[in-house]
XYZ file of C-alpha atoms in Angstrom:
339
model
C 78.633 14.928 -138.330
C 79.053 17.610 -141.000
C 78.919 16.881 -144.730
C 82.633 17.789 -144.942
C 83.520 15.274 -142.224
C 81.491 12.611 -144.029
C 83.277 13.170 -147.340
C 86.834 13.775 -146.096
C 88.752 10.488 -146.481
C 90.809 9.350 -143.519
C 94.518 9.789 -144.054
C 96.675 6.706 -144.154
C 99.113 6.360 -141.291
C 102.866 6.250 -141.960
C 105.582 5.284 -139.460
C 109.343 5.643 -139.609
C 112.219 5.696 -137.151
C 115.896 6.558 -137.246
C 118.716 5.509 -134.926
C 120.548 8.089 -132.784
C 123.948 6.989 -134.009
C 125.605 10.319 -134.656
C 124.754 12.942 -137.244
C 122.655 12.013 -140.300
C 124.616 11.578 -143.494
C 123.742 13.243 -146.764
C 122.582 9.761 -147.823
C 120.226 9.488 -144.815
C 118.890 12.937 -145.572
C 118.354 12.566 -149.329
C 117.167 8.967 -149.158
C 114.802 9.241 -146.193
C 114.676 12.140 -143.747
C 114.201 14.905 -146.326
C 111.067 13.167 -147.556
C 109.464 12.922 -144.111
C 108.486 16.569 -143.956
C 106.769 16.371 -147.336
C 104.677 13.406 -146.166
C 103.123 15.234 -143.207
C 100.295 16.854 -145.156
C 99.435 13.712 -147.097
C 99.638 11.160 -144.282
C 99.085 10.847 -140.545
C 102.792 10.760 -139.738
C 104.603 9.171 -136.801
C 108.378 9.539 -136.457
C 110.668 8.457 -133.666
C 114.280 8.228 -132.597
C 114.772 4.494 -132.014
C 117.130 4.532 -129.040
C 116.033 1.050 -127.927
C 117.430 -0.341 -131.161
C 120.669 1.565 -130.651
C 121.721 -0.481 -127.612
C 122.023 -3.722 -129.575
C 125.615 -2.541 -130.001
C 127.796 -1.059 -127.267
C 126.896 2.546 -126.417
C 128.525 4.991 -124.029
C 125.534 6.224 -121.939
C 126.363 9.941 -121.994
C 127.029 9.800 -125.738
C 123.758 7.961 -126.370
C 121.801 10.632 -124.475
C 123.548 13.427 -126.367
C 123.120 11.689 -129.730
C 119.424 11.052 -129.049
C 118.746 14.723 -128.316
C 120.810 15.751 -131.318
C 118.948 13.322 -133.591
C 115.604 14.641 -132.344
C 116.637 18.250 -132.993
C 117.934 17.221 -136.423
C 114.654 15.511 -137.220
C 112.798 18.768 -136.567
C 115.438 20.792 -138.420
C 114.917 18.562 -141.462
C 111.263 19.505 -141.640
C 109.293 17.438 -139.140
C 106.669 19.683 -137.559
C 105.599 18.386 -134.119
C 102.242 20.113 -134.650
C 101.621 18.005 -137.753
C 103.356 14.763 -136.809
C 103.818 12.608 -133.730
C 107.554 13.022 -133.060
C 109.002 11.228 -130.036
C 111.778 9.115 -128.537
C 111.136 5.377 -128.649
C 112.150 4.554 -125.066
C 109.636 7.133 -123.792
C 106.814 4.865 -124.946
C 107.038 1.523 -123.082
C 104.278 0.063 -125.249
C 106.874 -0.714 -127.930
C 108.820 -3.030 -125.624
C 105.653 -4.595 -124.147
C 104.223 -5.408 -127.555
C 107.589 -6.726 -128.699
C 107.430 -9.490 -126.085
C 103.968 -10.617 -127.173
C 104.991 -10.565 -130.832
C 108.182 -12.499 -130.096
C 105.896 -15.375 -129.095
C 104.397 -15.256 -132.596
C 107.778 -15.151 -134.321
C 109.656 -18.255 -135.342
C 113.313 -18.777 -134.459
C 114.034 -19.740 -138.062
C 112.655 -16.427 -139.317
C 115.037 -14.450 -137.133
C 118.011 -16.663 -137.968
C 117.556 -15.761 -141.643
C 117.834 -12.013 -141.071
C 120.829 -10.815 -143.064
C 121.431 -7.772 -140.855
C 121.900 -10.052 -137.836
C 124.590 -11.904 -139.752
C 126.228 -8.652 -140.857
C 126.185 -7.037 -137.407
C 127.369 -10.229 -135.737
C 130.376 -10.222 -138.036
C 131.121 -6.566 -137.237
C 130.537 -6.921 -133.475
C 131.824 -10.430 -132.809
C 132.572 -9.553 -129.170
C 128.927 -8.621 -128.459
C 126.518 -11.001 -130.209
C 123.693 -10.431 -127.753
C 120.093 -11.677 -127.752
C 118.804 -8.180 -128.554
C 120.814 -8.177 -131.765
C 118.993 -11.384 -132.719
C 115.466 -10.325 -131.716
C 115.458 -6.629 -132.616
C 113.502 -7.273 -135.850
C 110.589 -8.201 -133.564
C 110.926 -4.850 -131.803
C 110.965 -3.230 -135.233
C 107.726 -5.057 -136.025
C 106.265 -3.818 -132.740
C 107.281 -0.252 -133.596
C 105.172 -0.486 -136.748
C 102.259 -2.646 -135.632
C 101.730 -0.725 -132.372
C 100.406 2.152 -134.484
C 98.557 0.040 -137.049
C 100.678 1.840 -139.615
C 99.500 1.491 -143.200
C 102.846 2.468 -144.715
C 106.536 2.251 -143.813
C 109.243 4.075 -145.812
C 112.023 1.559 -146.368
C 115.357 1.246 -148.071
C 116.691 -1.865 -149.754
C 118.296 -3.038 -146.491
C 114.971 -2.965 -144.605
C 112.770 -4.978 -146.979
C 113.406 -8.201 -145.080
C 112.418 -6.616 -141.755
C 109.167 -5.202 -143.121
C 108.332 -8.579 -144.618
C 108.823 -10.125 -141.174
C 106.498 -7.509 -139.626
C 103.879 -8.358 -142.247
C 104.235 -12.093 -141.556
C 103.901 -11.548 -137.797
C 100.781 -9.419 -138.286
C 99.134 -11.977 -140.570
C 99.999 -14.848 -138.224
C 98.629 -13.013 -135.174
C 95.446 -11.993 -137.025
C 94.845 -15.565 -138.188
C 95.198 -16.937 -134.669
C 93.491 -14.249 -132.593
C 91.232 -12.413 -135.027
C 91.730 -9.172 -136.950
C 93.994 -7.042 -134.751
C 96.797 -5.478 -136.780
C 96.932 -3.584 -140.031
C 99.323 -5.396 -142.379
C 101.776 -2.639 -143.366
C 102.835 -1.901 -146.915
C 106.212 -0.511 -148.013
C 106.271 3.153 -148.980
C 108.594 3.753 -151.893
C 108.968 7.438 -152.801
C 108.338 8.388 -156.418
C 111.912 9.623 -156.716
C 114.460 8.131 -154.395
C 118.216 8.000 -154.672
C 120.878 5.861 -153.090
C 124.004 7.903 -152.498
C 127.347 6.163 -152.620
C 130.686 6.727 -150.903
C 132.713 9.618 -152.306
C 135.866 7.506 -152.010
C 134.494 4.137 -153.141
C 131.378 4.738 -155.251
C 130.633 1.009 -155.411
C 129.663 1.141 -151.708
C 126.792 2.940 -149.999
C 127.644 6.212 -148.229
C 128.009 5.265 -144.558
C 128.772 7.140 -141.356
C 130.889 4.153 -140.250
C 133.310 4.540 -143.178
C 136.875 4.778 -141.889
C 137.776 7.320 -144.580
C 136.659 10.737 -143.347
C 136.346 12.016 -146.928
C 133.934 9.255 -147.980
C 130.846 10.580 -146.254
C 129.170 13.991 -146.047
C 127.272 14.788 -142.859
C 124.409 17.253 -142.959
C 125.995 19.392 -140.238
C 129.354 19.648 -142.028
C 130.303 23.283 -142.630
C 130.740 24.568 -146.165
C 134.549 24.330 -146.154
C 134.385 20.683 -145.068
C 131.779 19.852 -147.714
C 133.824 21.535 -150.451
C 136.976 19.681 -149.389
C 135.226 16.299 -149.438
C 133.764 16.816 -152.894
C 137.034 18.105 -154.325
C 138.651 14.848 -153.144
C 135.835 12.650 -154.513
C 136.878 9.726 -156.712
C 136.073 10.123 -160.412
C 137.740 8.441 -163.424
C 140.444 9.073 -166.000
C 138.049 10.573 -168.533
C 137.014 14.229 -168.574
C 133.368 13.995 -169.599
C 130.502 14.685 -167.173
C 127.901 12.167 -168.314
C 125.947 9.327 -166.734
C 126.841 5.916 -168.071
C 128.020 2.467 -167.027
C 131.582 2.304 -165.779
C 131.623 5.881 -164.459
C 130.579 5.087 -160.877
C 132.208 8.150 -159.323
C 130.752 10.649 -161.803
C 127.388 8.854 -161.748
C 127.292 9.274 -157.977
C 128.204 12.964 -158.127
C 125.598 13.555 -160.831
C 122.988 11.804 -158.688
C 123.853 14.007 -155.719
C 123.796 17.157 -157.855
C 120.443 16.140 -159.318
C 118.973 15.522 -155.851
C 119.867 18.970 -154.519
C 119.185 20.999 -157.680
C 116.308 19.098 -159.290
C 118.156 18.994 -162.617
C 117.981 15.947 -164.889
C 121.038 13.989 -165.968
C 120.761 15.429 -169.475
C 120.612 18.977 -168.086
C 123.678 18.319 -165.935
C 125.583 16.877 -168.889
C 124.727 19.956 -170.970
C 125.666 22.324 -168.120
C 129.158 20.879 -167.806
C 129.882 20.141 -171.461
C 133.489 21.084 -172.160
C 134.274 21.645 -168.479
C 136.616 19.560 -166.369
C 135.906 17.412 -163.339
C 137.355 20.074 -161.048
C 134.640 22.544 -162.052
C 131.969 19.888 -161.686
C 133.091 18.740 -158.236
C 133.221 22.345 -157.009
C 129.706 22.939 -158.335
C 128.389 19.828 -156.574
C 130.004 20.918 -153.306
C 128.540 24.425 -153.587
C 125.067 23.072 -154.367
C 125.133 20.611 -151.454
C 126.406 23.237 -149.000
C 123.706 25.707 -150.081
C 121.012 23.016 -149.882
C 122.005 22.030 -146.338
C 122.533 25.582 -145.018
C 118.888 26.009 -143.815
C 119.070 22.671 -141.982
C 122.282 23.660 -140.190
C 120.809 27.034 -139.255
C 117.564 25.558 -137.922
C 119.456 22.862 -136.016
C 121.562 25.522 -134.280
C 118.415 27.441 -133.330
C 116.638 24.371 -131.965
C 119.685 23.091 -130.080
C 119.862 26.400 -128.217
C 116.234 26.055 -127.083
C 116.309 23.024 -124.793
C 112.985 23.920 -123.180
C 111.197 23.818 -126.525
C 112.807 20.499 -127.487
C 111.842 18.915 -124.163
C 108.288 20.200 -124.544
C 108.022 18.690 -128.041
C 109.443 15.376 -126.827
C 106.971 15.229 -123.923
C 103.974 16.015 -126.125
C 105.048 13.542 -128.802
C 105.654 10.773 -126.267
C 102.226 11.301 -124.691
C 100.558 11.197 -128.114
C 102.445 8.021 -129.033
C 101.584 6.367 -125.720
C 97.858 7.091 -126.052
C 97.722 5.799 -129.632
C 99.540 2.567 -128.871
C 97.961 1.796 -125.487
C 94.610 1.205 -127.147
C 96.169 -1.276 -129.554
C 98.223 -2.984 -126.835
C 95.144 -3.359 -124.601
C 93.343 -5.023 -127.493
C 96.320 -7.365 -128.002
C 96.362 -8.250 -124.300
C 92.656 -9.144 -124.379
C 93.093 -11.204 -127.541
C 95.908 -13.342 -126.112
C 93.981 -13.938 -122.881
C 95.583 -11.685 -120.260
C 93.386 -10.680 -117.317
C 92.167 -7.094 -117.632
C 94.107 -4.597 -115.525
C 91.601 -2.797 -113.247
């Protein structure tokens, strides 16, 4: 072993996944996906399109296939380099589902019944409250623990699921011996939660019934400009960040995220100008910021052979990494070795 190898610290491993439910929103991009590319040099990065999770709600098969390929291409367009990261489709690695079953036997019914997202989704999909909807937090734990991930980027709505994964890992380790790394949350130094353009008290969501409430990262410039021009503000005419100005606060946050300017700089820039000027400037800045992503997505989408090659390589890498851990789990719980 060389002196350099002896002194080079091992990178921590980070895991994240995103559902193939249509095009990423500006909120998805700013809050999560944009940061993934920047993490690749600092961490051993593993990213996947979690299509197994997607089927907890009704999916049209052809649409799911198309959305999965589109989400994978988008992931690369947003900066994930398959030469630096393991980038794959969840269902292509059966170790996730296999480990999920073992972990479900170390998960208490009461823990799952307390999951707030199960309650929320059950209310929204009352005609399809299936067992997968109830147990998918265990699959989420398997996604993470199968790689012995040190870190998991999470939003506020995923804290409960990561805590469950940590509890499962600790419980399994206590019963069967040290097996899993207990993952920690990764909270970026500067993160932002983007709100609806039509109701800035609610999170920006692709499921919003108002088409003007949400910006998608593949929206063309005209569409982006139209949505921002129709964004809700207030009856004042001052661009400043303060309590009670939810609409302007949200637009300032978005503008700050895509330009790097501080709130004070934004306030100074638009002093004496009306909301119309400000909203146009935000739209222009967002459209310009997303233009490289749209261009790269178009290029990748036209090269199906390259995408399929990346998916195959990523899936093989993911399978090899997780098979070692799953084999160890199988031995620990007492399964007969497969010859």
